[in-house]
Short mmCIF file of the C-alpha atoms (twelve columns), coordinates in Angstrom:
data_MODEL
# 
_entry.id   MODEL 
# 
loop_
_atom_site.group_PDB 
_atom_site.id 
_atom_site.type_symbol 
_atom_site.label_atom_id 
_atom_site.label_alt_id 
_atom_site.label_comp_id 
_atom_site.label_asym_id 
_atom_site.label_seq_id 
_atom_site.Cartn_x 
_atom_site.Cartn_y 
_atom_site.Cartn_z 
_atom_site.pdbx_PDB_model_num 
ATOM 1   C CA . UNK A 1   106.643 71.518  68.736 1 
ATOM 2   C CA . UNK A 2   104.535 74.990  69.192 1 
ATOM 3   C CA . UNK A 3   100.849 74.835  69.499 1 
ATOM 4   C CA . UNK A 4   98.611  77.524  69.509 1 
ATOM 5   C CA . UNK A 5   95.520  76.026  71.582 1 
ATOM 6   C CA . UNK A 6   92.742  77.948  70.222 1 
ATOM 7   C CA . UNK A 7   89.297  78.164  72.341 1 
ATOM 8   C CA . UNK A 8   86.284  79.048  70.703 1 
ATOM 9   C CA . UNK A 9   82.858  79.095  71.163 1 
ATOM 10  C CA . UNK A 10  79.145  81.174  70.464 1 
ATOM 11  C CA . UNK A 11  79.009  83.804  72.884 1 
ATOM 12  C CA . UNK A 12  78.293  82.924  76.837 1 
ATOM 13  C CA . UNK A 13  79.928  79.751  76.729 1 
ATOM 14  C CA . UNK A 14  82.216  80.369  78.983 1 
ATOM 15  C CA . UNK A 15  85.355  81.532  76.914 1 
ATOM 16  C CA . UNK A 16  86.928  83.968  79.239 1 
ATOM 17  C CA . UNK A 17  86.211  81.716  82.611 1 
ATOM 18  C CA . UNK A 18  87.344  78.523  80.816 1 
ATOM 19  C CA . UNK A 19  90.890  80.737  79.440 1 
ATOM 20  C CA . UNK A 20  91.448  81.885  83.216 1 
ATOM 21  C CA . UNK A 21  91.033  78.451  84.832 1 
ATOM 22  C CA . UNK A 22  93.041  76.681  82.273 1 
ATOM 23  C CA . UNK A 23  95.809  79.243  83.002 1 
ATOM 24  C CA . UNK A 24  95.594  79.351  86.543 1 
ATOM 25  C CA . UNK A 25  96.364  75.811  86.398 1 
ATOM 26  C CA . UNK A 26  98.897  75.819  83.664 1 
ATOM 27  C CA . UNK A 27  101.377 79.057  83.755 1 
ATOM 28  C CA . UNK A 28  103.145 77.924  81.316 1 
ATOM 29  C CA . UNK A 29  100.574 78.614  78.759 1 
ATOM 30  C CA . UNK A 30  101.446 81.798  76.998 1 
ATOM 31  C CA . UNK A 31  98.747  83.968  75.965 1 
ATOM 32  C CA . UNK A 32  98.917  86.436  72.946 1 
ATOM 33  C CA . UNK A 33  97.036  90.005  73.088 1 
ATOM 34  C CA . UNK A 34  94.326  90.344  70.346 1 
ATOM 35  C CA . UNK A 35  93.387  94.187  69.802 1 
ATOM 36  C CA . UNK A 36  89.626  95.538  69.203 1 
ATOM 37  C CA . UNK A 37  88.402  99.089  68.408 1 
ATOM 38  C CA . UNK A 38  85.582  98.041  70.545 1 
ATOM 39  C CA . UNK A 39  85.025  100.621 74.058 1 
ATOM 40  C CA . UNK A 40  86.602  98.899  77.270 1 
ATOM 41  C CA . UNK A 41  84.048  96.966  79.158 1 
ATOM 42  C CA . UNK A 42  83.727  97.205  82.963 1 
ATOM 43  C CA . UNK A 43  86.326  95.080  84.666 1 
ATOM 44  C CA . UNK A 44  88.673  94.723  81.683 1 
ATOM 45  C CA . UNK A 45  92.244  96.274  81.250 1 
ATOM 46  C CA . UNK A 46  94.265  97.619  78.068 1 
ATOM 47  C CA . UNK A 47  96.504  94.792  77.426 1 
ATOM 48  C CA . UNK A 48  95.283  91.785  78.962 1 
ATOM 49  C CA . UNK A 49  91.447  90.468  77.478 1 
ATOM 50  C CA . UNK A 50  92.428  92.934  74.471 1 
ATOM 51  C CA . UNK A 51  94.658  95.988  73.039 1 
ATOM 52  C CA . UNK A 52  91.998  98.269  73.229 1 
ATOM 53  C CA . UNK A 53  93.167  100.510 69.831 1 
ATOM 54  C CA . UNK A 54  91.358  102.967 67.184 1 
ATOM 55  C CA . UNK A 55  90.647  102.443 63.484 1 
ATOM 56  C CA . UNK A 56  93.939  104.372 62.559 1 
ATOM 57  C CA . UNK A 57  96.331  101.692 64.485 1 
ATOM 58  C CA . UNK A 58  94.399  98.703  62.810 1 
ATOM 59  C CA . UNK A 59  95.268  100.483 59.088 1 
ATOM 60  C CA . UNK A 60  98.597  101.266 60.571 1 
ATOM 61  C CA . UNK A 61  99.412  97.485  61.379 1 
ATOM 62  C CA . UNK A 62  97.596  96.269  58.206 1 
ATOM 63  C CA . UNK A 63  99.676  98.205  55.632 1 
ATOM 64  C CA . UNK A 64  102.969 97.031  57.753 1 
ATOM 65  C CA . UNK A 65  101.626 93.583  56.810 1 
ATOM 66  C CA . UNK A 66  100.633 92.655  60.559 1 
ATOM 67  C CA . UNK A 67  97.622  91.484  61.079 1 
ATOM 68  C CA . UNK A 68  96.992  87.691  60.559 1 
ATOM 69  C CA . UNK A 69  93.226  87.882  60.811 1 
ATOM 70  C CA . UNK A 70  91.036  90.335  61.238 1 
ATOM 71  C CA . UNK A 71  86.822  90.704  61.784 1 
ATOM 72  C CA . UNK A 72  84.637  93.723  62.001 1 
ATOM 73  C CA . UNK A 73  80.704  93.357  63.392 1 
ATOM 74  C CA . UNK A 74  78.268  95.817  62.523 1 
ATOM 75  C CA . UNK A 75  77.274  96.321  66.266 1 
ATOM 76  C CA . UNK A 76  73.944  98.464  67.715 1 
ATOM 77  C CA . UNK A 77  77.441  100.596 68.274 1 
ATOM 78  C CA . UNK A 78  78.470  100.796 64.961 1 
ATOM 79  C CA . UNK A 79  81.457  98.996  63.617 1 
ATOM 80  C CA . UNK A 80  83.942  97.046  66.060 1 
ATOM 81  C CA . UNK A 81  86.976  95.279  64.765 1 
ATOM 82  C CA . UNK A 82  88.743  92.120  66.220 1 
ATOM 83  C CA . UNK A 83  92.533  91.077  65.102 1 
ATOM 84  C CA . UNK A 84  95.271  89.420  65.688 1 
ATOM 85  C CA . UNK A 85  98.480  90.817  64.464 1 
ATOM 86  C CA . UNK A 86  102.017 89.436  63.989 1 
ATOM 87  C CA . UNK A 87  103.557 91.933  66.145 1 
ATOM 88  C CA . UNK A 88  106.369 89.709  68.212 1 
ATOM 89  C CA . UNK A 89  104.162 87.852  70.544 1 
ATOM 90  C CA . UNK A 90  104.560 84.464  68.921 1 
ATOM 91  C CA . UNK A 91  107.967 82.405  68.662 1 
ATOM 92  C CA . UNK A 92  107.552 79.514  66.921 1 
ATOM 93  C CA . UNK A 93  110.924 78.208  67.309 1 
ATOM 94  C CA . UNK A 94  110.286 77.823  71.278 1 
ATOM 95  C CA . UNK A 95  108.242 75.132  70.882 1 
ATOM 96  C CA . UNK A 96  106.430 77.219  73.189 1 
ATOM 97  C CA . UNK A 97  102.328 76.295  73.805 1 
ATOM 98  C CA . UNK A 98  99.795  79.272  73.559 1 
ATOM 99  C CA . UNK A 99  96.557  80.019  74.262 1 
ATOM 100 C CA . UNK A 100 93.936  81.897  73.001 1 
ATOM 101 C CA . UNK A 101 90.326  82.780  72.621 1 
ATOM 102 C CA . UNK A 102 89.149  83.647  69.137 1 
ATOM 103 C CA . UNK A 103 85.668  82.579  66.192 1 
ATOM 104 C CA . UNK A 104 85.558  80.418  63.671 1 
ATOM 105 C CA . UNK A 105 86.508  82.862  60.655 1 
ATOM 106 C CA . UNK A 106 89.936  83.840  63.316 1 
ATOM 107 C CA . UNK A 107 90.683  79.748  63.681 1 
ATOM 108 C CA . UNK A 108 90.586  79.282  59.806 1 
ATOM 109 C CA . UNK A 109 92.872  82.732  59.162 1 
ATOM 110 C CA . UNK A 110 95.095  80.992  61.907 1 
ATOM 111 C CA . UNK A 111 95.288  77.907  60.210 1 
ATOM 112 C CA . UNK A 112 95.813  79.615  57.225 1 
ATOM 113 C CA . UNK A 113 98.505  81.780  58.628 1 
ATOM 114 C CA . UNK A 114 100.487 78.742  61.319 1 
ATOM 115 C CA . UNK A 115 99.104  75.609  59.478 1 
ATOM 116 C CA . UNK A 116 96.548  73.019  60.888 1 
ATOM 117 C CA . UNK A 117 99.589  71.454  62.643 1 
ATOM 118 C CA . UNK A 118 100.281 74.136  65.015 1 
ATOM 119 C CA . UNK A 119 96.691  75.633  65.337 1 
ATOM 120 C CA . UNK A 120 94.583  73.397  67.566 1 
ATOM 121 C CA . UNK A 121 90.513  74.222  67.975 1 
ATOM 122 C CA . UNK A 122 89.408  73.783  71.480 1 
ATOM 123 C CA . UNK A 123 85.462  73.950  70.851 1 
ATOM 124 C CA . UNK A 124 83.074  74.733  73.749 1 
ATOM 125 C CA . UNK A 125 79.131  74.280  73.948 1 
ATOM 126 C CA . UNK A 126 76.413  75.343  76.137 1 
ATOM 127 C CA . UNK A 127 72.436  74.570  75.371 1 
ATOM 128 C CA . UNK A 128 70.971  77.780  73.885 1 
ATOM 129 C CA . UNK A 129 69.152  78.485  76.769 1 
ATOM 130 C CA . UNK A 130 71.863  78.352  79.122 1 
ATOM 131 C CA . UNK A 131 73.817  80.268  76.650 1 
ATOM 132 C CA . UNK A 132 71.231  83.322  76.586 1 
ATOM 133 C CA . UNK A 133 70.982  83.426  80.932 1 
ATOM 134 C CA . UNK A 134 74.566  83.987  80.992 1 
ATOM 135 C CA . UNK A 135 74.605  86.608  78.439 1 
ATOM 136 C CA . UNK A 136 72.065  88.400  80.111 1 
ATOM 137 C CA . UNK A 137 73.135  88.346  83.405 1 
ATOM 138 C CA . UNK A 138 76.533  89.299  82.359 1 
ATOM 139 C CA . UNK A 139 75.166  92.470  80.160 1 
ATOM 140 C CA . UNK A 140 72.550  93.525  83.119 1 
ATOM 141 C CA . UNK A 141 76.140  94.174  85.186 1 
ATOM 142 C CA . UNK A 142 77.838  97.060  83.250 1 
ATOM 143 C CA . UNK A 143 76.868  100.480 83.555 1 
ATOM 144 C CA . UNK A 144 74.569  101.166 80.867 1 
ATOM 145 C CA . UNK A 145 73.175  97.316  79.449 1 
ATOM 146 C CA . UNK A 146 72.201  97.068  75.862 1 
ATOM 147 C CA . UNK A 147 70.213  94.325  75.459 1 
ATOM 148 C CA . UNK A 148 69.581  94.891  71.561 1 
ATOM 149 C CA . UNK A 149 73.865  93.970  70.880 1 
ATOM 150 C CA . UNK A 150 73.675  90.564  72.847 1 
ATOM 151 C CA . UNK A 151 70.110  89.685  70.927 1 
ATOM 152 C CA . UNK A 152 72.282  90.788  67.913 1 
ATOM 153 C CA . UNK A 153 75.694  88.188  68.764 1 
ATOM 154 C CA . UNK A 154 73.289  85.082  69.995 1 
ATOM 155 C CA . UNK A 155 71.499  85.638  66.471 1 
ATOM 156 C CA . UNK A 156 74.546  86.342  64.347 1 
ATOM 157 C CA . UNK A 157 76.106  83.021  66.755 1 
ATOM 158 C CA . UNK A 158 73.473  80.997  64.849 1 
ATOM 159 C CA . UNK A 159 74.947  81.295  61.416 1 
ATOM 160 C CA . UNK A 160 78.722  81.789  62.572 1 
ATOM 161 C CA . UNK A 161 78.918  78.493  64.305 1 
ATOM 162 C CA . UNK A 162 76.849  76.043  62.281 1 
ATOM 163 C CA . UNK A 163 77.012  72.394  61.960 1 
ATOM 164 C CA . UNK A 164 78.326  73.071  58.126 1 
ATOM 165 C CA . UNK A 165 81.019  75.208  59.333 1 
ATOM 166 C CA . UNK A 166 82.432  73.392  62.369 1 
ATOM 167 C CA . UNK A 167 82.881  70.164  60.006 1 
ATOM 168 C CA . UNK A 168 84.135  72.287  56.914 1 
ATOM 169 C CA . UNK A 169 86.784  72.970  59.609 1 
ATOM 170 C CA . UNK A 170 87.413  69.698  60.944 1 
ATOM 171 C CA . UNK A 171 86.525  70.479  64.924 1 
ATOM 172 C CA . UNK A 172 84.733  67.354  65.527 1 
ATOM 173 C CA . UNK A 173 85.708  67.452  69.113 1 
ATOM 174 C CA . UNK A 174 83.734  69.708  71.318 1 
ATOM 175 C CA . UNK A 175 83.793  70.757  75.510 1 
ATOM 176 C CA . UNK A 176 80.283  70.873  77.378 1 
ATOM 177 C CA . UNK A 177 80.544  74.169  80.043 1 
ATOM 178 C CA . UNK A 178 77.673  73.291  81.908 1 
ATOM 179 C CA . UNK A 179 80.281  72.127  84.738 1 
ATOM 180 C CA . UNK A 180 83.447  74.232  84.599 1 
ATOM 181 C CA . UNK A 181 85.198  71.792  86.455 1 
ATOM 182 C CA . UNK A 182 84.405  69.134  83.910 1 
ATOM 183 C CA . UNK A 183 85.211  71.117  80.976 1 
ATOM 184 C CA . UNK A 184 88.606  72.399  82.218 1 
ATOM 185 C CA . UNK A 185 89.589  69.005  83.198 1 
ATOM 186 C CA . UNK A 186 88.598  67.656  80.102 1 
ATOM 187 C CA . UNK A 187 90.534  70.264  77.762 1 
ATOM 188 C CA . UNK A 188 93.576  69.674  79.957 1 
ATOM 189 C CA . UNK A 189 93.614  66.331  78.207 1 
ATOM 190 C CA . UNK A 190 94.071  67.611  75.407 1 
ATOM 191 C CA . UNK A 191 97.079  69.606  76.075 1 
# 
């Protein structure tokens, strides 16, 4: 049966890292492309962490009936939209397993969209403290640092991952990152 393993998390736990080591290890994994009309960051590339795209491609694919879910944050930056679109990346007759990163609001359109069968939440945690060090480290590295967005995601984190909404959801189950090791080894399980 096709599953759609979907790892999620408040920002600087780990998503990215935890998506690469899980994949290194498991090729057969098949990844799907979200797009964002968010700028490149340093170090990323145009259709592999995202389809890097403009407001007039999003309306494009959401009159065509594409996009599956969709999220726009009113950033330091101005407005930058997330989605995932229906645009021939998925097979669900393969009985294929996929992975991919996404929020909260993008696992419920999923589930919505596949059905609570197929989607599967893969939830990681990091203390608050922890979380905040690794956000800030990883902003002071790209050219020009804005400080105010990440105080901005870790606040807006607060409200978009609470206790309420991770059990209207039903992801009781939940992956510690403070050892990477641990935490890939114990999502592997799961698979």
């Amino acid at each position: 049966m096709t599953k759609i393993y979907y790892l999620m998390g408040k920002s600087a736990t780990g998503k990215d890292t935890v998506f690469k080591e899980l994949l290194s290890r498991h090729p057969e994994l098949k990844t799907i492309v979200m797009y964002t009309t968010r700028p490149i960051r340093d170090g990323e590339r145009d259709g592999v962490e995202y389809y890097f795209t403009n407001q007039k491609k999003l309306e494009e694919l959401s009159q065509a009936g594409k996009v599956i879910e969709l999220r726009t944050y009113e950033t330091v930056h101005g407005p930058w939209s997330y989605f995932t679109a229906d645009d021939g990346q998925f097979d669900l007759e393969s009985g294929q397993k996929y992975l991919m990163i996404g929020t909260l609001d993008s696992y419920e359109k999923m589930c919505r969209y596949f059905g609570n069968e197929v989607v599967v939440p893969l939830y990681l945690e990091l203390p608050d403290g922890e979380r905040l060090m690794r956000a800030l480290k990883r902003e002071e590295k790209q050219k020009e640092p804005c400080y105010r967005e990440v105080c901005r995601r870790y606040l807006a984190d607060e409200k978009d991952f609470s206790e309420e909404r991770l059990l209207e959801l039903g992801i009781q189950k939940r992956f510690s990152n403070m050892n990477l090791e641990h935490c890939v080894k114990e999502i592997i399980r799961e698979l």
